[in-house]
Amino acid sequence: MNSVANDDPQDTAPDQDWDPGRSAQLYGINAWGAGYFNISDRGDVQVNVEVDGLPVNVSVPDIVRGMHERGLHMPAILRIRNLLDQRVEVLNKSFARAIEEGGYGNCYRGVYPIKVNQQCHVVEEIADYGRQYNHGFEAGSKAELIIAMAQLRESDGLIICNGYKDAEFIELGLYARQMGIPCFFVVETLSELPIIIERSRALNIEPLIGVRIKTTVAVDGYWSQDSGDRSIFGLSTTSLMRLVEQLREAGMLHCLRLLHCHLGSQIPNIRNVRSGVLEACRFYTGLVQEGAPMGYLDLGGGLAVDYEGARTNSTHSMNYRLDEYCVNIVESIRETLDPLEIDHPVIISESGRATVAYSSMLLFNILNVSSSRPTTTAGTPPENCVETLRNLHDIQARLSEQNFQECYNDALFYRDELRELFHHGQASLRERALAESIFLEVLHRIAAMLPDLQRVPPELQHLEEQLSDIYYGNFSLFQSLPDIWAIDQLFPIMPIHRLGEKPERSAILADLTCDCDGKIDRFSTPDGERNVLPLHPLIPGEEYYLGVFLVGAYQETLGDLHNLFGDTNVVNVAINADGSFEFAREFHGDSIADVLSYVEYEPKQLQENFRLVAEKAVRDGRISVAQRSQIVNAFKDSLHGYTYFENH
Ligand code: PLP
């Protein structure tokens, strides 16, 4: 392992009372890990899966070692194939159980929304493993429909086509239908209907039509706008009636088979799910009464992931379990339709996040730590220094648990006064530096008193955060964790090793981009959100690895090339029954040449341009011919290197 830089002045001795159990509690891994992750006695994060019905666990640091041996360095996405399989299985089995126990008269058909993680091996694995459950796909574009049509071999899985559809999209879906694939067009706007009618007549293929409605149920959480009157998707009740009339006039009402209702993603409150299903059932009933055969009720996505492990109805959590979700849906449909003697429809859900979130984690190493702790004690001001500096220094001698608040106010006052003096040329640079050091020393001493207080004064409540270290991580927030930046998403973040040691430092994380938004300063803990993350001091000569968990949904393709950091390395690991693991697939992340070509540079041309610059430098006598070769080769090597920090 390679050495790391450490600006950190105060490495602390390990706390003998600490153990992996306390780390588990601190980082909440047993709550958000849902049994898939925990901490081993050795203090490593491990992944727990079932293989052939038996539990198997594998240490994540062991996988990281294997990655380095194969030349796959940090940052990297680690995907555990078994976790994808297990999520598909648990979803199907939970619905099957609810259906059986609830005496429901039809079956469940899951469809995976490709947009949630389109990566080929993720979709392939869901198709392969999901075949036994006839798990299908939701496609929101022509590209996604093409993926779905090519993946659903020898399966009765459904394809649900959402989104805007042009004639080509519709023709593709009709061909799928002609080949026996149950491919539904979900009408999102009335303008799509004439194209569906016209193309199906022209090709003489009868379509399976669904219709998406706007529900009025108000949903908690971030995606509350996905439903309701102002939702940009789905038909209003008036438009729905026009759709029925137009289909009737075209003699195609018998093609209307599916009602689609997506309440939003990450629905944290089970009450919203229940209300949404009840409302959907009312629309379903209405369409049956209008004479449409129906038969399928698609409840969209929304099944949440408990990123916080808090089991509450807060945005990043959920107040229900998967079993409860399934039972609520099954019961609500049965209770609404039975009194009206309407046959139970096939239940479809488009669970994306809950299917893929657990299977991926982002791993990265820490490159450096910047600490606000003064490296040495600030020292005594010289005799002839400005009076403000002396006053600031005097605070240190009188600071105690009895007067810390007063000392805090004084320290702030004198620090600001000295900055003013510096501004006006009345204090020297050296005096200002000394003042800043003394000020920080005072603040650190006050911060150390706070944990013992019964009540922390409001102005000191953010002191821990203000004094926290900055751990610089080898990753790009914009490329690998875009939802943290875009929608303030919380993901579980923790070290993947050294968990038998007490994490003595409080830190925020900064990424490699030189963007002030490229930081993480909100973390979920079992006790709620915090602005700092407890971490271990770096050990010189050793790598320190962090993992960001549950990142399998939405993060990979939403990421962007900010500062031209490209795709990270990716490994897909398959865990075997004997606890061994295989690198089933590995992908090297983008090279610098790759990302430059994405933004319309021609790497070969850049190389040629640079050769000309080097030639001129030789002509001008700045470098020798031998140096020219060395420099041109270094340029070429960099062009084909990883976009992230390399220290191997
Ligand atoms: N179906 C539709 C129509 C969606 O818009 C979405 C995402 O917003 C999903 C399914 C997937 O939702 P989730 O990831 O919450 O399961």
XYZ file of C-alpha atoms and ligand atoms in Angstrom:
664
model
C 0.000 0.000 0.000
C 1.191 3.486 -0.705
C 2.008 6.281 1.607
C -0.268 9.227 2.116
C 0.421 12.816 2.947
C -0.649 13.990 6.369
C -0.693 17.590 7.521
C -2.223 16.376 10.713
C -0.206 17.389 13.750
C -1.795 15.249 16.453
C -2.103 11.562 15.793
C -3.767 10.011 18.792
C -3.043 6.717 20.533
C -5.719 4.026 19.968
C -8.473 3.856 22.580
C -8.268 0.398 24.190
C -11.974 0.440 25.157
C -13.167 0.751 21.603
C -14.310 -2.257 19.573
C -15.997 -2.972 16.204
C -19.400 -3.107 17.930
C -19.057 0.533 18.936
C -18.096 1.482 15.399
C -21.158 -0.364 14.123
C -23.323 1.691 16.444
C -21.571 4.942 15.583
C -21.942 4.538 11.812
C -25.355 2.823 12.016
C -24.247 0.067 9.635
C -26.568 -2.547 11.108
C -29.537 -0.229 10.538
C -28.900 0.992 6.969
C -26.996 -2.147 5.964
C -30.239 -4.166 6.017
C -28.221 -7.260 6.879
C -26.101 -6.966 3.713
C -23.262 -5.151 5.462
C -21.711 -5.331 8.923
C -18.355 -5.053 10.667
C -16.185 -8.104 11.254
C -14.312 -8.824 14.489
C -11.193 -7.705 12.626
C -12.732 -4.253 12.228
C -13.400 -4.488 8.475
C -16.657 -3.801 6.688
C -17.931 -7.044 5.263
C -20.611 -7.910 2.748
C -23.072 -10.616 3.725
C -24.852 -12.609 1.062
C -26.610 -15.928 0.798
C -25.205 -18.513 -1.559
C -27.156 -21.748 -2.018
C -29.226 -20.801 1.013
C -26.201 -20.405 3.287
C -24.804 -17.145 4.669
C -21.381 -16.108 3.359
C -19.409 -12.984 4.177
C -16.484 -11.306 2.481
C -14.277 -8.488 3.733
C -14.393 -5.337 1.604
C -10.696 -4.473 2.310
C -9.800 -7.971 0.995
C -11.615 -7.123 -2.231
C -9.761 -3.783 -2.378
C -6.438 -5.636 -2.033
C -7.486 -7.875 -4.929
C -8.343 -4.804 -6.966
C -4.917 -3.249 -6.417
C -3.255 -6.548 -7.372
C -5.118 -6.361 -10.674
C -4.086 -2.775 -11.330
C -7.536 -1.389 -10.522
C -6.831 1.507 -8.252
C -8.994 3.951 -6.318
C -11.496 5.442 -6.773
C -13.590 2.512 -7.849
C -17.159 1.325 -7.904
C -17.526 -2.081 -6.349
C -20.602 -4.000 -7.424
C -21.624 -7.167 -5.652
C -23.493 -9.307 -8.126
C -25.099 -11.467 -5.434
C -26.782 -8.406 -3.939
C -28.517 -7.634 -7.226
C -29.826 -11.197 -7.345
C -30.954 -11.082 -3.748
C -32.868 -7.852 -4.223
C -34.720 -9.203 -7.268
C -35.488 -12.349 -5.315
C -36.693 -10.655 -2.148
C -38.956 -8.299 -4.097
C -40.619 -11.119 -6.000
C -40.868 -13.403 -2.989
C -42.339 -10.687 -0.774
C -45.079 -9.950 -3.291
C -45.696 -13.669 -3.824
C -46.077 -14.167 -0.069
C -48.437 -11.200 0.325
C -50.507 -12.467 -2.607
C -50.722 -15.979 -1.218
C -51.456 -14.956 2.365
C -53.906 -12.259 1.276
C -55.934 -14.621 -0.949
C -55.286 -12.374 -3.945
C -56.537 -13.674 -7.276
C -53.653 -12.746 -9.563
C -49.859 -12.477 -9.669
C -47.055 -9.912 -9.392
C -44.833 -8.915 -12.283
C -41.883 -6.699 -11.444
C -40.273 -4.493 -14.074
C -36.878 -2.887 -13.572
C -36.724 0.765 -14.749
C -33.565 0.787 -16.845
C -32.908 4.495 -16.194
C -32.055 3.794 -12.561
C -28.823 2.058 -13.557
C -28.436 1.327 -17.269
C -24.999 -0.293 -17.047
C -24.974 -3.367 -19.220
C -23.968 -5.937 -16.602
C -26.521 -4.578 -14.093
C -29.338 -4.942 -16.626
C -28.015 -8.299 -17.841
C -27.837 -9.665 -14.318
C -31.388 -8.542 -13.544
C -32.568 -10.128 -16.812
C -30.693 -13.391 -16.173
C -31.529 -13.796 -12.527
C -35.012 -12.327 -12.898
C -35.987 -14.805 -15.632
C -37.255 -17.309 -13.049
C -39.674 -14.602 -11.813
C -40.510 -13.213 -15.273
C -39.047 -9.940 -14.110
C -39.318 -7.453 -16.976
C -38.170 -3.927 -17.820
C -39.504 -0.408 -17.875
C -38.173 1.621 -20.814
C -38.398 5.392 -20.979
C -36.732 5.902 -24.369
C -35.972 4.111 -27.633
C -32.488 3.255 -26.406
C -33.895 1.654 -23.268
C -36.521 -0.220 -25.288
C -33.767 -1.639 -27.481
C -31.937 -2.854 -24.354
C -35.135 -4.400 -22.969
C -36.032 -6.159 -26.225
C -32.564 -7.681 -26.500
C -32.434 -8.806 -22.856
C -35.797 -10.505 -22.398
C -34.912 -13.832 -23.946
C -36.994 -16.859 -22.990
C -38.917 -14.890 -20.440
C -42.527 -13.865 -20.036
C -41.386 -10.603 -18.502
C -43.248 -7.454 -19.440
C -41.902 -4.356 -21.122
C -43.544 -1.151 -20.009
C -42.876 1.806 -22.310
C -43.147 5.133 -20.536
C -42.062 8.573 -21.687
C -42.622 10.396 -24.967
C -42.936 8.003 -27.878
C -42.453 8.790 -31.564
C -43.513 6.545 -34.455
C -40.198 4.683 -34.449
C -40.484 3.955 -30.707
C -43.999 2.659 -31.259
C -43.030 0.505 -34.219
C -40.233 -1.102 -32.196
C -42.703 -1.886 -29.404
C -45.212 -3.293 -31.880
C -42.556 -5.617 -33.316
C -41.802 -6.789 -29.783
C -45.500 -7.490 -29.353
C -45.583 -9.362 -32.656
C -42.809 -11.604 -31.376
C -44.857 -12.443 -28.300
C -43.310 -10.013 -25.797
C -46.017 -8.331 -23.688
C -44.957 -4.772 -24.464
C -47.251 -2.011 -23.180
C -47.366 1.580 -24.423
C -48.245 3.782 -21.508
C -49.931 6.888 -22.894
C -48.453 9.898 -21.107
C -50.052 12.591 -23.299
C -53.058 12.410 -25.617
C -50.893 13.366 -28.591
C -49.326 9.885 -28.540
C -52.594 8.067 -29.103
C -53.128 8.858 -32.818
C -49.583 7.638 -33.563
C -50.210 4.379 -31.706
C -53.517 3.861 -33.544
C -52.075 4.741 -36.930
C -48.879 2.632 -36.614
C -50.660 -0.416 -35.230
C -53.156 -0.296 -38.108
C -50.385 0.175 -40.651
C -48.417 -2.804 -39.314
C -51.549 -4.760 -38.464
C -50.332 -5.468 -34.921
C -52.707 -4.958 -32.044
C -51.107 -2.823 -29.311
C -51.266 -3.281 -25.554
C -52.187 0.153 -24.272
C -51.778 1.563 -20.814
C -52.566 4.992 -19.500
C -50.777 7.034 -16.904
C -52.914 9.119 -14.609
C -52.187 12.071 -12.407
C -53.073 11.098 -8.852
C -53.924 13.763 -6.320
C -52.395 12.029 -3.312
C -49.793 14.249 -1.692
C -46.604 12.314 -1.123
C -43.920 13.080 1.486
C -40.272 13.312 0.522
C -38.256 14.944 -2.205
C -40.250 13.639 -5.186
C -43.645 14.940 -4.089
C -44.006 16.776 -7.434
C -44.143 13.486 -9.380
C -47.807 13.192 -8.470
C -50.596 15.710 -8.029
C -52.421 18.064 -10.397
C -49.227 19.901 -11.416
C -47.290 16.740 -12.175
C -45.782 16.991 -15.643
C -46.606 13.358 -16.349
C -49.868 11.560 -16.891
C -53.364 12.432 -17.995
C -55.871 14.528 -16.122
C -59.282 12.952 -15.570
C -60.709 14.984 -18.454
C -57.985 13.788 -20.818
C -58.494 10.234 -19.593
C -62.150 10.372 -20.661
C -61.096 11.719 -24.076
C -58.647 8.827 -24.426
C -61.457 6.354 -23.696
C -63.680 8.052 -26.303
C -60.938 8.118 -28.930
C -60.149 4.435 -28.379
C -63.852 3.574 -28.530
C -64.243 5.515 -31.779
C -61.211 3.714 -33.243
C -62.717 0.365 -32.202
C -59.701 -0.210 -29.954
C -61.040 0.121 -26.424
C -60.294 -3.588 -25.981
C -56.563 -2.677 -26.273
C -56.698 -0.600 -23.090
C -55.263 -3.052 -20.560
C -53.165 -1.185 -18.036
C -53.430 1.676 -15.587
C -50.156 3.317 -14.591
C -49.658 5.454 -11.531
C -46.246 6.576 -10.294
C -46.468 8.501 -7.036
C -42.824 9.475 -6.863
C -39.465 7.980 -6.026
C -38.277 7.245 -2.472
C -41.675 7.440 -0.778
C -40.791 7.461 2.906
C -44.307 7.115 4.317
C -46.365 3.937 3.920
C -49.590 5.899 4.391
C -48.890 7.674 1.078
C -48.423 4.350 -0.683
C -51.741 3.100 0.637
C -53.619 6.280 -0.306
C -52.037 6.248 -3.773
C -53.054 2.639 -4.409
C -56.621 3.348 -3.261
C -56.883 6.266 -5.655
C -55.383 4.222 -8.498
C -57.966 1.494 -7.818
C -60.762 4.050 -8.214
C -59.456 5.000 -11.660
C -58.997 1.325 -12.507
C -62.606 0.617 -11.528
C -63.820 3.577 -13.583
C -62.032 2.301 -16.696
C -63.469 -1.204 -16.234
C -66.913 0.372 -15.909
C -66.263 2.257 -19.169
C -65.800 -1.123 -20.857
C -62.005 -1.436 -21.048
C -60.834 -4.989 -20.306
C -57.839 -3.791 -18.192
C -56.136 -6.576 -16.203
C -52.891 -4.813 -15.179
C -52.285 -2.250 -12.459
C -48.817 -0.647 -12.552
C -47.917 1.236 -9.386
C -44.634 2.669 -10.693
C -41.592 3.131 -8.474
C -41.375 4.655 -5.035
C -40.353 1.743 -2.849
C -37.812 3.510 -0.662
C -34.323 2.715 0.599
C -33.500 3.531 4.202
C -30.299 5.480 3.575
C -30.285 6.680 7.186
C -31.327 3.430 8.797
C -33.635 5.537 10.962
C -36.953 3.835 10.056
C -38.728 7.191 9.980
C -40.726 9.017 7.335
C -37.934 11.527 6.720
C -36.834 12.069 3.101
C -33.856 9.697 3.183
C -35.506 7.021 5.258
C -38.715 4.940 5.229
C -41.177 3.975 7.922
C -42.026 0.533 6.514
C -40.459 -2.743 5.503
C -40.692 -4.425 2.114
C -43.168 -7.041 3.424
C -45.396 -4.282 4.723
C -45.229 -2.460 1.380
C -46.369 -5.573 -0.480
C -49.130 -6.407 1.998
C -50.453 -2.838 1.884
C -50.655 -2.872 -1.904
C -52.240 -6.313 -2.146
C -54.775 -5.602 0.601
C -55.726 -2.170 -0.720
C -56.429 -3.503 -4.210
C -58.411 -6.484 -2.941
C -60.459 -4.430 -0.493
C -61.357 -1.867 -3.159
C -62.185 -4.217 -6.020
C -63.900 -7.100 -4.189
C -67.083 -5.198 -3.232
C -67.429 -4.229 -6.917
C -66.783 -7.792 -8.076
C -63.928 -6.685 -10.317
C -61.252 -9.298 -11.050
C -57.912 -8.689 -9.375
C -55.374 -7.286 -11.831
C -51.761 -8.359 -12.288
C -49.802 -6.106 -9.952
C -46.814 -4.412 -11.547
C -44.218 -2.344 -9.712
C -41.307 -0.483 -11.249
C -38.970 -0.593 -8.265
C -35.604 0.775 -9.297
C -33.840 2.216 -6.295
C -34.839 -0.627 -3.992
C -33.542 -3.154 -6.547
C -30.103 -1.750 -7.279
C -29.058 0.693 -4.525
C -27.474 -1.930 -2.245
C -25.379 -3.609 -4.911
C -22.829 -0.796 -5.464
C -20.479 1.155 -3.274
C -17.972 3.854 -4.109
C -14.535 3.254 -2.609
C -11.821 5.871 -2.407
C -8.646 6.638 -0.501
C -7.837 9.743 1.484
C -4.995 11.775 0.047
C -4.435 14.357 2.703
C -5.869 15.920 5.840
C -6.031 19.553 6.619
C -6.506 20.262 10.280
C -7.507 23.485 11.996
C -5.479 22.479 15.067
C -2.397 24.683 15.381
C 0.707 22.620 14.638
C 2.615 23.982 17.619
C 1.488 26.112 20.528
C 1.076 29.608 19.325
C 3.786 31.125 21.512
C 3.960 34.408 23.397
C 3.548 37.701 21.571
C 6.646 39.906 21.518
C 6.924 42.826 23.964
C 6.199 45.498 21.341
C 3.172 43.799 19.731
C -0.205 45.486 19.232
C -2.359 45.506 22.339
C -5.156 43.502 20.716
C -2.809 40.550 20.257
C -1.802 40.690 23.910
C -5.468 40.771 24.976
C -6.178 37.745 22.810
C -3.220 35.914 24.308
C -4.369 36.686 27.858
C -7.626 34.799 27.245
C -5.676 31.534 27.274
C -4.578 32.009 30.862
C -8.047 32.752 32.226
C -10.131 30.296 30.145
C -12.059 27.836 32.338
C -15.302 25.839 32.361
C -16.889 28.698 34.293
C -16.132 31.477 31.816
C -15.767 29.694 28.426
C -18.669 31.562 26.848
C -17.272 34.940 27.830
C -13.814 33.853 26.628
C -15.323 32.731 23.331
C -16.915 36.142 22.785
C -13.689 37.932 23.733
C -11.612 35.738 21.433
C -13.936 36.483 18.515
C -13.852 40.188 19.283
C -10.044 40.439 19.470
C -9.525 38.181 16.455
C -11.794 40.408 14.359
C -10.218 43.565 15.734
C -6.772 42.297 14.792
C -7.964 41.492 11.269
C -9.180 45.091 11.008
C -5.806 46.407 12.193
C -4.059 44.226 9.611
C -6.428 45.545 6.956
C -5.401 49.092 7.783
C -1.710 48.292 7.916
C -1.534 48.641 11.723
C -0.677 44.998 12.486
C 1.988 42.945 10.741
C 1.549 39.672 8.885
C 3.432 37.896 11.690
C 1.073 39.411 14.302
C -1.945 38.335 12.329
C -0.616 34.771 11.974
C 0.018 34.577 15.725
C -3.458 35.916 16.460
C -5.098 33.295 14.215
C -3.154 30.517 15.960
C -4.047 31.737 19.435
C -7.684 32.083 18.410
C -7.800 28.487 17.156
C -6.099 27.199 20.289
C -8.764 28.897 22.408
C -11.555 27.456 20.256
C -10.160 23.935 20.415
C -9.921 24.147 24.202
C -13.536 25.366 24.389
C -14.684 22.602 22.001
C -13.080 19.998 24.277
C -15.269 21.269 27.160
C -18.562 21.024 25.253
C -19.231 17.248 25.434
C -19.427 17.476 29.250
C -21.972 20.291 29.223
C -25.664 19.708 29.838
C -26.617 22.492 27.508
C -24.437 23.858 24.720
C -25.073 27.572 24.052
C -26.558 28.083 20.557
C -23.570 30.079 19.236
C -21.251 27.186 20.103
C -23.368 24.438 18.602
C -21.498 24.584 15.284
C -18.052 24.752 16.849
C -17.264 21.080 16.201
C -18.117 21.582 12.543
C -16.103 24.807 12.305
C -13.057 23.123 13.786
C -13.428 19.861 11.899
C -10.628 18.487 9.764
C -10.921 18.365 5.995
C -10.182 14.903 4.603
C -9.340 15.142 0.908
C -10.688 12.111 -0.926
C -9.646 10.685 -4.272
C -13.031 11.027 -5.998
C -15.256 13.496 -7.783
C -18.583 14.277 -6.156
C -19.994 15.401 -9.497
C -18.980 12.223 -11.290
C -19.708 9.587 -8.649
C -22.217 11.072 -6.182
C -24.178 13.665 -8.174
C -27.284 13.452 -5.997
C -25.340 14.751 -2.982
C -24.640 17.897 -4.947
C -27.928 18.164 -6.831
C -30.598 17.171 -4.323
C -28.809 16.983 -0.962
C -29.129 13.220 -0.887
C -27.612 11.482 2.140
C -25.690 8.241 1.660
C -24.079 6.177 4.403
C -20.339 6.958 4.454
C -17.750 5.289 6.675
C -14.228 3.860 6.762
C -14.085 0.282 5.487
C -11.315 -0.781 7.897
C -9.667 0.138 11.242
C -13.099 -0.108 12.858
C -11.672 -1.701 15.976
C -10.035 1.693 16.640
C -11.880 4.709 17.916
C -12.323 7.340 15.186
C -10.962 10.307 17.110
C -11.260 12.994 14.458
C -14.270 14.937 13.237
C -14.123 15.678 9.551
C -15.839 16.864 6.451
C -14.860 15.435 3.069
C -13.550 17.320 0.065
C -13.211 15.831 -3.410
C -10.563 16.357 -6.079
C -12.419 19.018 -8.040
C -11.483 22.579 -7.309
C -15.144 23.453 -6.858
C -16.385 24.726 -3.519
C -19.456 22.492 -3.962
C -17.220 19.441 -4.168
C -17.525 18.614 -0.491
C -19.624 16.443 1.786
C -20.629 18.028 5.067
C -23.905 16.288 5.827
C -23.857 12.774 7.171
C -26.574 10.478 8.419
C -26.134 8.818 11.786
C -28.515 6.719 13.897
C -29.092 9.885 15.973
C -29.988 12.023 12.983
C -28.085 14.172 10.560
C -24.637 15.535 11.538
C -22.302 17.953 9.826
C -19.148 16.017 10.619
C -18.061 12.430 10.165
C -15.937 10.696 12.815
C -12.769 9.389 11.153
C -9.400 7.942 12.149
C -6.149 9.884 12.002
C -4.068 8.891 9.008
C -1.155 6.549 9.630
C 1.921 7.602 7.664
C 2.728 5.069 4.965
C -0.725 3.439 5.062
C -3.771 4.039 2.903
C -7.038 4.995 4.546
C -10.156 3.909 2.660
C -13.709 5.174 2.882
C -16.820 3.669 1.345
C -19.986 5.439 0.248
C -22.710 2.827 0.343
C -26.069 2.247 -1.378
C -25.014 4.155 -4.491
C -26.285 1.657 -7.082
C -29.309 3.765 -8.046
C -29.111 6.850 -10.269
C -25.510 7.859 -9.426
C -23.561 6.211 -12.222
C -25.134 7.753 -15.267
C -26.253 11.038 -13.769
C -22.603 11.873 -13.017
C -20.862 14.482 -15.122
C -17.377 15.389 -16.254
C -16.871 18.389 -13.992
C -13.157 19.253 -14.052
C -12.838 16.384 -16.523
C -12.778 13.611 -13.950
C -14.137 10.617 -15.831
C -15.760 7.297 -15.059
C -14.045 5.443 -12.233
C -12.767 1.885 -12.370
C -15.523 -0.648 -11.776
C -15.345 -4.204 -10.561
C -18.166 -6.696 -10.416
C -17.569 -9.261 -7.765
C -19.376 -12.586 -7.477
C -19.177 -14.230 -4.062
C -18.973 -18.045 -3.958
C -20.410 -20.471 -1.403
C -16.972 -21.130 0.155
C -16.437 -17.416 0.871
C -14.050 -16.933 -2.054
C -14.868 -14.269 -4.596
C -14.259 -13.718 -8.263
C -13.726 -10.562 -10.225
C -16.513 -11.474 -12.618
C -15.995 -8.309 -14.644
C -13.649 -5.383 -14.411
C -13.676 -2.128 -16.282
C -10.920 0.399 -16.356
C -12.247 3.918 -15.887
C -11.836 6.670 -18.454
C -8.363 7.727 -19.471
C -7.610 11.429 -19.887
C -7.733 10.883 -23.670
C -11.238 9.406 -23.268
C -12.649 12.370 -21.369
C -10.964 14.856 -23.696
C -12.598 13.184 -26.673
C -16.004 13.468 -24.913
C -15.566 17.227 -24.991
C -14.600 17.240 -28.658
C -10.799 17.210 -28.432
C -8.874 14.910 -30.686
C -6.178 13.307 -28.469
C -3.894 12.557 -31.434
C -4.130 16.187 -32.523
C -3.306 17.376 -28.984
C -0.262 15.147 -29.020
C 0.835 16.566 -32.354
C 0.274 20.147 -31.169
C 2.369 19.439 -28.111
C 5.134 17.869 -30.239
C 5.333 21.131 -32.175
C 5.601 23.131 -28.941
C 8.440 20.831 -27.812
C 10.193 21.142 -31.199
C 10.135 24.923 -30.900
C 11.583 24.693 -27.389
C 14.470 22.640 -28.851
C 14.944 25.188 -31.630
C 14.980 28.022 -29.080
C 17.593 26.180 -27.046
C 15.374 25.766 -23.979
C 15.547 21.961 -23.889
C 17.790 19.324 -25.417
C 16.577 16.714 -27.911
C 16.832 14.059 -25.184
C 14.715 16.204 -22.838
C 12.228 16.720 -25.656
C 11.710 12.939 -25.954
C 11.301 12.590 -22.214
C 8.744 15.423 -22.044
C 6.789 14.257 -25.102
C 6.637 10.723 -23.656
C 5.440 12.036 -20.269
C 2.688 13.965 -22.058
C 1.660 10.818 -23.957
C 1.657 8.676 -20.789
C -0.510 11.222 -18.974
C -2.914 11.302 -21.873
C -3.487 7.601 -21.455
C -3.516 7.640 -17.648
C -6.398 7.626 -15.140
C -8.122 10.968 -14.547
C -7.908 10.531 -10.752
C -4.985 10.843 -8.343
C -2.461 8.069 -8.897
C 0.261 7.239 -6.364
C 1.304 3.760 -7.407
N -41.110 4.439 -12.820
C -41.153 5.724 -13.177
C -42.172 6.147 -14.159
C -40.273 6.650 -12.630
O -40.328 7.937 -13.008
C -39.316 6.209 -11.680
C -38.367 7.148 -11.063
O -38.638 8.233 -10.722
C -39.292 4.854 -11.334
C -40.200 4.002 -11.920
C -38.318 4.322 -10.340
O -38.572 4.779 -9.068
P -37.811 4.172 -7.821
O -36.364 4.234 -8.110
O -38.249 4.994 -6.695
O -38.261 2.756 -7.649
